[in-house]
Every structure is written in C-alpha cells, then in structure tokens.
Amino acid sequence: LVMLPLAQTAEDESLLQESWNDFWLFRFFLNVSGYASIIIPGYLLIRYYKRKNYLETGHGICFPAIKSCVFGSETKSSLQEDVSTTFRNEATAASSSSAKQIMKLLFCAAGLQASYLTWGILQERVMTQTYAATDTEPGEKFKDSQFLVFMNRILALTVAGMYCTLTKQPRHGVPMYKYSFASLSNILSSWCQYEALKFISFPTQVLAKASKVIPVMLMGKIVSQKSYEYWEYFTAVLISMGVSMFLLSSTTDKHPSTVTTFSGVVILAGYIAFDSFTSNWQDNLFKYKMSSVQMMFGVNLFSCLFTMGSLLEQGAFLESLKFMIRHSDFAFHAILLSICSACGQLFIFYTIGQFGAAAFTIIMTLRQAFAILLSCFIYSHAVTIVGGLGIALVFLALLLRVYTRSRMKKRSKKAALIP
C-alpha cells in the first residue's frame, strides 16, 4: 500500500514524458540542444585561438591539428589571381565538348537516381515495417531515425577517409570547422523531412519538393552571392510546374492525406531552407579547390560528431544497438541503407562540384517523376493528359536550358578570343 502512490507517480511521469516526446517542437529542441552542447564549446575555442593569434604563438603536438581545424591554409589569393583562375575555369568549360558535358551530367543523374531510389525503398522498409513479427507476436518497429543518420554518416566517413588515404588528393586549405555548417543543416533537413510527413498532405509535400529548385537559387544569392540569368529562373519555374503536374496527376494512392496543419507547413519550410543552404554552402566551399571526396569526409566527420553526441545524451544509442542485436534483418537493412547513402553522397558532391547546386537540385527534383514514370511502365498504370503535359513541359524546360547555356558558352568563348 505504501508503494502504490510511488508506482502511480512513476507511471504518470512516464506518460508525461511520452506525451512530450510526441510533440515535434520538443523533439526538435531536444536534438538541437544536443548539437549545441558540441557547437558552443567549439565556437568559444575557435574565437579564443583566433584572438590569441595562435598561428604565430602556438607550438607543440596539438599545433597541426588546431591549425587545420581553426585556420587551415586560408591565405586568400589576390583579386587578380581569383579573376585569372575564374577565367581559366570558364575557358576550360567553354572549350570542353558539349557531348562530354552531357555524358558526364547523365552519369551523375543515373548514379543519383539508382542510389536514392534504392535508398528510398530501404528507408520505407526500415521505418514502416515491423521486425520479428509472428502469428502470436506483433513484432517491433524501429523509431529512431537519428541512429540511421549516424549509421549512414559513419560508413560514408570511413569510405571517404580510406579513399583520401590511398589516393593523392589536392592540398586541403579550408578550415575544418566550416564543414560543420553544411553538416548541421544536412542533419536538420533530414529530420524535418521525416517529421513533416506526419503533418502535411500529399499535394503540399509534392508541390514543396517539386519547387525546391527556386529556393535553392534564391539561397545561392544569399550564401554565395551568385547571379542567375532570367532564363534560369524561367526554366526553374517550368520544371517545377511540370513535375508538380505529373506527380499530382499520377499518384497511385486513392485516398491521399488531405490534412495540412500549421506545424506541417513550418516543418516543411524548415526542410526546404536547411536543404537549400546545405547544397549552396557545399558549392561555396569548392572554391578552395578541394576534391569531392575531401568534401564528403569533412561533412560526414561533423555529422558523426553531432549525431553521436545527441544519441548519447538522449540515451538512444544503446537502445538502437540492442535493437540491432535483437533483429539481424534490421542490421542487414541498416548496412545496405548506409551503402546506398554513401554511394549517393559520392554522386552528390561530384555533381555539385561539377555543375553547381541548382543543377543537382533539378536532378533530385526529377527523381520523383522518374520513380512514378518507372512505376507506370512496370505496372501498366495509365498516364493522364495532365501528367503527359507535365512531362512535356519538363523536357521543354530542360532543352531550353541546355540550348541557352550552350549559346552563352559560345558567346563567352568568342568574347575571350577577341583581344
């Protein structure tokens, strides 16, 4: 009788904790607080070393590591050297054959499609299906998506580290801490993408993802001070409209969700903002003449640090490991998911380094249309008139983009030849 009130209090506390965990804003701040416990001390250390002028006064065993993390080889080249480098890059791009560029772009697109279509199928299996279900037992579902992010990042970090060790890479110049911006925004965009699906309708999700290329271009003006021509904005709008028409008319779900809450709109806006910043910040870092594998290593290093710290603070890391030990099928799926993610990241960084953030976003936007189009061919689904018009609009926009870009390259090449 004495222990009954204590048991009731413990039960009430557990129910209260579960109700708080069901609130998306609480989980968001819980994850952010875990990341902040790593970011804030790191920020204070960086400010301390910069104020102390550590490059001139520092010495000892830790000096090379601190120099690489805080300062790098960040000696900015003169404006004249930057202009000449940019001119050389543009001349090289103009002189390279259009057919070679198209083949390279098709290779990137095919690699991204194959990696992330497989990744999406595996992700749906892991997050929606139960493990060890029998006639008498309902089985268990895996719930912590942050652990899957950590699994993906640790394998990608290992692959990138081994590749950088075994092959000759350009001299690394960027301070390591600058990778943390892209890493943090990438983690938060992944979390928002998972969470938004609980609160938004299918049409809202489709329209947001299809029109993501426009926020990416706007973010490019803010992050990298890029300037886009009017035809680039025009073709981006055409691609967004075409993909939206095709996806909305070709959904195989007879009863799609029609509820969109304010929380869903806020989370979706956060996903688009974080994702747009990630690709543009990575594009901006490529000015340090790094390879795509070096970029992959730096971003995944901080992603592992952030996710591991957050998982340990929340006590979810050991629980996820226990789940993996209990269910060998889940371990196999998680490893296969990580392999697809690592291959996809290689294509992501290579595509951004070669063609920029906007081209990468267009490829990923078209991925959804390709997935449904493939489903239509395999399972003989009918494509509606609106869907067909959407496909035609997308191909028209892509042809217009290729034609206009080739005209611009020819014009710049003629201008370079005139003394």
Coordinates of C-alpha atoms in Angstrom, one line a residue:
L1 CA 0.0 0.0 0.0
V2 CA 2.9 2.4 0.8
M3 CA 4.5 1.7 -2.6
L4 CA 1.3 2.2 -4.7
P5 CA 1.5 6.1 -4.7
L6 CA 5.2 5.9 -5.8
A7 CA 4.3 3.5 -8.6
Q8 CA 1.5 5.7 -9.7
T9 CA 3.8 8.8 -9.7
A10 CA 6.4 6.9 -11.8
E11 CA 3.7 5.8 -14.3
D12 CA 2.4 9.4 -14.6
E13 CA 5.9 10.7 -15.2
S14 CA 6.5 8.1 -18.0
L15 CA 3.1 9.0 -19.6
L16 CA 4.1 12.7 -19.4
Q17 CA 7.4 12.0 -21.0
E18 CA 5.8 10.1 -23.8
S19 CA 3.3 12.9 -24.4
W20 CA 6.2 15.4 -24.6
N21 CA 8.1 13.1 -26.9
D22 CA 5.1 13.1 -29.3
F23 CA 5.4 16.9 -29.6
W24 CA 7.6 17.7 -32.6
L25 CA 8.9 21.0 -31.3
F26 CA 10.1 19.4 -28.1
R27 CA 12.0 16.7 -30.1
F28 CA 13.4 19.4 -32.3
F29 CA 14.8 21.4 -29.4
L30 CA 16.0 18.2 -27.7
N31 CA 18.1 17.4 -30.8
V32 CA 19.3 21.0 -31.2
S33 CA 20.3 21.1 -27.5
G34 CA 22.4 18.0 -28.1
Y35 CA 24.1 19.7 -31.1
A36 CA 24.5 22.9 -29.2
S37 CA 26.5 21.1 -26.4
I38 CA 29.1 20.5 -29.1
I39 CA 28.8 23.6 -31.2
I40 CA 29.0 26.2 -28.4
P41 CA 32.3 24.9 -26.8
G42 CA 33.7 24.6 -30.3
Y43 CA 32.7 28.2 -31.2
L44 CA 34.3 29.5 -28.0
L45 CA 37.5 27.6 -28.7
I46 CA 37.7 28.9 -32.3
R47 CA 37.2 32.5 -31.0
Y48 CA 39.9 32.0 -28.3
Y49 CA 42.5 30.7 -30.8
K50 CA 41.8 33.5 -33.3
R51 CA 42.0 36.2 -30.6
K52 CA 45.2 34.7 -29.3
N53 CA 46.8 34.8 -32.8
Y54 CA 47.6 31.1 -32.4
L55 CA 49.3 30.8 -35.8
E56 CA 52.2 32.9 -34.6
T57 CA 52.3 32.0 -30.9
G58 CA 51.2 28.3 -30.9
H59 CA 53.5 25.3 -30.8
G60 CA 53.5 21.7 -29.5
I61 CA 52.0 18.4 -30.6
C62 CA 48.5 19.8 -31.0
F63 CA 49.5 22.7 -33.2
P64 CA 49.0 21.0 -36.6
A65 CA 45.5 19.7 -35.6
I66 CA 44.4 23.1 -34.2
K67 CA 45.8 24.9 -37.3
S68 CA 43.9 22.6 -39.6
C69 CA 40.6 22.8 -37.7
V70 CA 40.6 26.6 -37.0
F71 CA 42.8 28.3 -39.6
G72 CA 43.5 25.8 -42.4
S73 CA 45.6 27.2 -45.3
E74 CA 43.2 30.1 -45.6
T75 CA 45.5 32.6 -47.2
K76 CA 43.2 34.3 -49.7
S77 CA 44.6 34.8 -53.1
S78 CA 44.7 38.2 -54.6
L79 CA 41.8 39.5 -56.7
Q80 CA 43.8 39.3 -59.9
E81 CA 44.6 35.6 -59.2
D82 CA 41.0 34.9 -58.5
V83 CA 39.9 36.6 -61.7
S84 CA 42.5 34.7 -63.7
T85 CA 41.5 31.4 -62.1
T86 CA 37.9 32.0 -62.8
F87 CA 38.7 33.0 -66.4
R88 CA 40.8 29.8 -66.9
N89 CA 37.9 27.7 -65.5
E90 CA 35.4 29.3 -67.8
A91 CA 37.7 28.9 -70.8
T92 CA 38.2 25.3 -70.0
A93 CA 34.5 24.7 -69.6
A94 CA 33.8 26.5 -72.9
S95 CA 36.4 24.6 -74.8
S96 CA 35.3 21.2 -73.5
S97 CA 32.9 19.5 -75.8
S98 CA 29.2 19.7 -75.1
A99 CA 28.8 16.0 -75.7
K100 CA 31.3 15.2 -73.0
Q101 CA 29.5 17.5 -70.5
I102 CA 26.2 15.9 -71.4
M103 CA 27.6 12.4 -70.8
K104 CA 29.0 13.5 -67.5
L105 CA 25.7 15.0 -66.5
L106 CA 23.8 11.9 -67.5
F107 CA 26.3 9.8 -65.5
C108 CA 25.7 11.9 -62.4
A109 CA 21.9 11.8 -62.9
A110 CA 21.9 8.0 -63.3
G111 CA 24.1 7.5 -60.2
L112 CA 21.9 9.7 -58.1
Q113 CA 18.7 8.0 -59.4
A114 CA 20.0 4.5 -58.7
S115 CA 21.4 5.3 -55.3
Y116 CA 18.4 7.2 -53.9
L117 CA 15.7 5.1 -55.5
T118 CA 17.2 2.1 -53.7
W119 CA 17.7 4.1 -50.6
G120 CA 14.1 5.3 -50.6
I121 CA 12.8 1.7 -50.8
L122 CA 15.0 0.5 -48.0
Q123 CA 14.1 3.6 -45.9
E124 CA 10.4 2.8 -46.2
R125 CA 11.0 -0.8 -45.2
V126 CA 13.0 0.1 -42.1
M127 CA 10.8 2.9 -40.8
T128 CA 7.3 1.5 -41.6
Q129 CA 7.6 -2.3 -41.3
T130 CA 7.9 -4.4 -38.1
Y131 CA 10.7 -6.9 -37.3
A132 CA 10.3 -10.4 -35.8
A133 CA 6.5 -10.4 -36.3
T134 CA 4.8 -13.7 -36.0
D135 CA 1.2 -15.0 -35.7
T136 CA 1.3 -14.5 -32.0
E137 CA 3.8 -11.6 -31.6
P138 CA 3.1 -8.2 -33.2
G139 CA 6.9 -7.5 -33.6
E140 CA 8.8 -4.3 -33.1
K141 CA 9.2 -1.1 -35.1
F142 CA 12.4 0.9 -35.3
K143 CA 11.6 4.5 -34.4
D144 CA 14.9 6.5 -34.0
S145 CA 15.7 7.9 -37.4
Q146 CA 18.7 9.8 -36.0
F147 CA 20.5 6.5 -35.4
L148 CA 20.0 5.7 -39.1
V149 CA 21.5 9.1 -40.0
F150 CA 24.5 8.2 -37.8
M151 CA 24.9 4.8 -39.5
N152 CA 24.8 6.4 -42.9
R153 CA 27.4 9.0 -42.0
I154 CA 29.8 6.7 -40.2
L155 CA 30.1 4.4 -43.3
A156 CA 30.4 7.4 -45.6
L157 CA 33.2 8.8 -43.4
T158 CA 35.0 5.5 -43.4
V159 CA 34.8 5.2 -47.2
A160 CA 35.9 8.8 -47.8
G161 CA 38.8 8.5 -45.2
M162 CA 40.1 5.3 -46.9
Y163 CA 39.9 6.9 -50.3
C164 CA 41.7 10.1 -49.2
T165 CA 44.4 8.0 -47.6
L166 CA 45.0 5.7 -50.5
T167 CA 44.9 8.3 -53.3
K168 CA 46.6 11.6 -54.0
Q169 CA 44.3 14.5 -53.1
P170 CA 44.7 18.3 -53.5
R171 CA 46.2 20.2 -50.7
H172 CA 43.5 20.8 -48.1
G173 CA 43.0 24.5 -47.5
V174 CA 39.6 25.1 -45.9
P175 CA 39.4 25.3 -42.1
M176 CA 37.7 22.1 -40.9
Y177 CA 35.1 23.9 -38.8
K178 CA 33.5 25.3 -42.0
Y179 CA 32.2 21.8 -42.8
S180 CA 30.1 21.9 -39.7
F181 CA 27.6 24.4 -41.2
A182 CA 26.7 22.1 -44.1
S183 CA 26.7 19.1 -41.7
L184 CA 24.3 20.7 -39.2
S185 CA 21.9 21.9 -41.9
N186 CA 22.0 18.5 -43.6
I187 CA 21.1 16.7 -40.3
L188 CA 18.3 19.2 -39.6
S189 CA 16.9 19.0 -43.1
S190 CA 16.8 15.2 -42.9
W191 CA 15.0 15.4 -39.5
C192 CA 12.5 17.9 -40.9
Q193 CA 11.8 15.7 -44.0
Y194 CA 10.9 12.7 -41.8
E195 CA 8.8 14.8 -39.4
A196 CA 6.9 16.8 -42.0
L197 CA 5.3 13.7 -43.4
K198 CA 3.2 13.4 -40.2
F199 CA 1.6 16.8 -40.6
I200 CA 1.2 17.7 -44.3
S201 CA -1.0 16.4 -47.1
F202 CA 0.3 14.7 -50.2
P203 CA -0.3 17.6 -52.6
T204 CA 1.6 20.0 -50.2
Q205 CA 4.5 17.7 -50.0
V206 CA 4.7 17.2 -53.8
L207 CA 4.5 21.0 -54.6
A208 CA 7.1 21.8 -52.0
K209 CA 9.6 19.2 -53.2
A210 CA 9.0 20.0 -56.9
S211 CA 9.5 23.7 -56.5
K212 CA 12.7 23.3 -54.3
V213 CA 15.0 24.4 -57.2
I214 CA 13.6 28.0 -56.8
P215 CA 14.5 28.3 -53.1
V216 CA 17.9 26.8 -53.9
M217 CA 18.6 29.5 -56.4
L218 CA 17.5 32.2 -54.0
M219 CA 19.6 30.8 -51.3
G220 CA 22.6 30.8 -53.7
K221 CA 22.2 34.6 -54.0
I222 CA 22.4 34.9 -50.2
V223 CA 25.1 32.4 -49.4
S224 CA 27.4 32.6 -52.5
Q225 CA 26.3 36.0 -53.9
K226 CA 25.5 34.1 -57.2
S227 CA 23.8 35.9 -60.0
Y228 CA 21.4 33.9 -62.2
E229 CA 20.1 34.9 -65.6
Y230 CA 16.4 35.4 -66.2
W231 CA 16.2 32.2 -68.4
E232 CA 17.5 30.2 -65.4
Y233 CA 14.6 31.4 -63.2
F234 CA 12.2 30.8 -66.1
T235 CA 13.3 27.2 -66.7
A236 CA 13.3 26.5 -63.0
V237 CA 9.6 27.6 -62.8
L238 CA 8.7 25.5 -65.8
I239 CA 10.4 22.4 -64.3
S240 CA 8.6 22.9 -61.0
M241 CA 5.3 23.3 -62.8
G242 CA 5.8 20.2 -65.0
V243 CA 7.0 17.9 -62.1
S244 CA 4.0 19.1 -60.0
M245 CA 1.5 18.4 -62.7
F246 CA 2.9 14.9 -63.3
L247 CA 3.2 13.9 -59.7
L248 CA -0.2 15.3 -58.6
S249 CA -2.0 13.5 -61.5
S250 CA -0.1 10.2 -61.3
T251 CA -0.4 9.4 -57.6
T252 CA -1.4 5.7 -57.1
D253 CA -2.8 6.5 -53.6
K254 CA -6.6 6.5 -54.0
H255 CA -7.1 8.3 -50.6
P256 CA -4.2 10.6 -50.2
S257 CA -3.9 12.6 -47.0
T258 CA -5.8 15.9 -47.3
V259 CA -4.9 17.5 -43.9
T260 CA -2.2 20.1 -43.7
T261 CA -1.5 21.6 -40.3
F262 CA 0.4 24.8 -39.4
S263 CA 3.1 22.6 -37.8
G264 CA 3.5 20.7 -41.1
V265 CA 4.0 24.0 -43.1
V266 CA 6.5 25.2 -40.5
I267 CA 8.5 21.9 -40.6
L268 CA 8.3 21.8 -44.4
A269 CA 9.6 25.3 -44.7
G270 CA 12.5 24.4 -42.3
Y271 CA 13.3 21.4 -44.5
I272 CA 13.4 23.5 -47.7
A273 CA 15.5 26.2 -46.0
F274 CA 18.0 23.8 -44.5
D275 CA 18.3 21.7 -47.6
S276 CA 18.8 24.8 -49.8
F277 CA 21.5 26.1 -47.5
T278 CA 23.4 22.7 -47.5
S279 CA 23.9 22.4 -51.2
N280 CA 24.8 26.1 -51.7
W281 CA 27.3 26.1 -48.7
Q282 CA 29.0 23.0 -50.2
D283 CA 29.1 24.6 -53.6
N284 CA 30.7 27.7 -51.9
L285 CA 33.4 25.5 -50.2
F286 CA 34.5 24.1 -53.5
K287 CA 36.3 27.4 -54.2
Y288 CA 39.1 26.1 -52.0
K289 CA 40.0 23.6 -54.8
M290 CA 39.1 20.5 -52.8
S291 CA 38.0 17.2 -54.2
S292 CA 34.5 15.8 -53.8
V293 CA 35.9 13.1 -51.5
Q294 CA 37.5 15.6 -49.2
M295 CA 34.2 17.4 -49.0
M296 CA 32.5 14.1 -48.2
F297 CA 35.0 13.4 -45.4
G298 CA 34.7 16.8 -43.8
V299 CA 30.9 17.0 -43.8
N300 CA 30.4 13.4 -42.5
L301 CA 33.0 13.9 -39.8
F302 CA 30.9 16.6 -38.2
S303 CA 27.7 14.7 -38.9
C304 CA 29.0 11.7 -36.9
L305 CA 30.1 14.0 -34.1
F306 CA 26.7 15.8 -33.9
T307 CA 24.6 12.6 -34.1
M308 CA 26.7 10.6 -31.8
G309 CA 26.7 13.3 -29.1
S310 CA 22.9 13.7 -29.4
L311 CA 22.2 10.0 -29.3
L312 CA 24.4 9.5 -26.2
E313 CA 22.9 12.4 -24.4
Q314 CA 19.3 11.1 -25.1
G315 CA 20.3 7.6 -24.2
A316 CA 19.1 6.3 -27.6
F317 CA 22.4 5.0 -28.9
L318 CA 22.5 1.9 -26.7
E319 CA 18.8 1.2 -27.3
S320 CA 19.3 1.3 -31.0
L321 CA 22.3 -1.1 -30.8
K322 CA 20.2 -3.5 -28.7
F323 CA 17.5 -3.4 -31.3
M324 CA 20.1 -4.2 -34.0
I325 CA 21.4 -7.1 -32.0
R326 CA 17.9 -8.5 -31.4
H327 CA 17.0 -8.3 -35.1
S328 CA 19.6 -9.4 -37.7
D329 CA 17.3 -8.4 -40.5
F330 CA 17.4 -4.8 -39.3
A331 CA 21.2 -4.8 -39.1
F332 CA 21.4 -6.0 -42.7
H333 CA 18.9 -3.4 -43.9
A334 CA 20.7 -0.6 -42.0
I335 CA 24.1 -1.6 -43.5
L336 CA 22.6 -1.8 -47.0
L337 CA 20.9 1.6 -46.4
S338 CA 24.2 3.1 -45.4
I339 CA 26.0 1.7 -48.5
C340 CA 23.3 3.3 -50.8
S341 CA 23.7 6.6 -48.8
A342 CA 27.5 6.6 -49.1
C343 CA 27.3 6.0 -52.9
G344 CA 24.6 8.7 -53.2
Q345 CA 26.9 11.2 -51.3
L346 CA 29.7 10.5 -53.7
F347 CA 27.5 11.4 -56.6
I348 CA 26.1 14.4 -54.7
F349 CA 29.4 16.0 -54.0
Y350 CA 30.7 15.2 -57.5
T351 CA 27.6 16.7 -59.2
I352 CA 27.7 19.9 -57.1
G353 CA 31.5 20.3 -57.7
Q354 CA 31.0 19.9 -61.5
F355 CA 27.7 21.5 -62.2
G356 CA 26.7 23.5 -59.1
A357 CA 23.8 23.3 -56.6
A358 CA 21.0 24.3 -58.9
A359 CA 21.7 21.5 -61.4
F360 CA 22.0 19.0 -58.6
T361 CA 18.6 20.1 -57.2
I362 CA 17.0 19.8 -60.7
I363 CA 18.2 16.2 -60.9
M364 CA 16.9 15.3 -57.5
T365 CA 13.6 17.0 -58.3
L366 CA 13.2 14.9 -61.4
R367 CA 13.9 11.8 -59.3
Q368 CA 10.3 11.6 -58.1
A369 CA 8.9 11.9 -61.6
F370 CA 11.3 9.2 -62.8
A371 CA 10.1 6.9 -60.0
I372 CA 6.5 7.3 -60.8
L373 CA 7.2 7.0 -64.6
L374 CA 9.1 3.8 -64.0
S375 CA 6.1 2.5 -61.9
C376 CA 3.8 3.4 -64.8
F377 CA 5.8 1.3 -67.2
I378 CA 6.3 -1.7 -64.9
Y379 CA 2.8 -1.9 -63.5
S380 CA 1.0 -0.5 -66.6
H381 CA -0.5 2.5 -64.9
A382 CA -2.1 5.0 -67.2
V383 CA -0.6 8.4 -67.5
T384 CA -3.2 11.1 -67.6
I385 CA -3.4 14.0 -70.0
V386 CA -2.3 16.5 -67.3
G387 CA 0.7 14.2 -66.4
G388 CA 1.7 13.9 -70.1
L389 CA 1.6 17.7 -70.4
G390 CA 3.7 18.0 -67.3
I391 CA 6.4 15.6 -68.8
A392 CA 6.4 17.6 -72.0
L393 CA 6.8 20.8 -70.0
V394 CA 9.8 19.4 -68.1
F395 CA 11.6 18.2 -71.3
L396 CA 10.9 21.6 -72.9
A397 CA 12.4 23.4 -70.0
L398 CA 15.5 21.1 -70.0
L399 CA 16.0 21.5 -73.7
L400 CA 15.6 25.3 -73.4
R401 CA 18.1 25.3 -70.5
V402 CA 20.7 23.3 -72.5
Y403 CA 20.3 25.4 -75.6
T404 CA 20.5 28.7 -73.8
R405 CA 23.6 27.6 -71.8
S406 CA 25.4 26.4 -75.0
R407 CA 24.6 29.7 -76.6
M408 CA 26.0 31.6 -73.6
K409 CA 29.2 29.4 -73.7
K410 CA 29.8 30.1 -77.4
R411 CA 29.3 33.8 -76.8
S412 CA 31.8 33.9 -73.9
K413 CA 34.3 31.9 -76.0
K414 CA 34.0 34.4 -78.9
A415 CA 34.5 37.2 -76.4
A416 CA 37.6 35.6 -74.9
L417 CA 39.2 35.2 -78.4
I418 CA 38.7 38.9 -79.2
P419 CA 41.8 40.9 -78.0

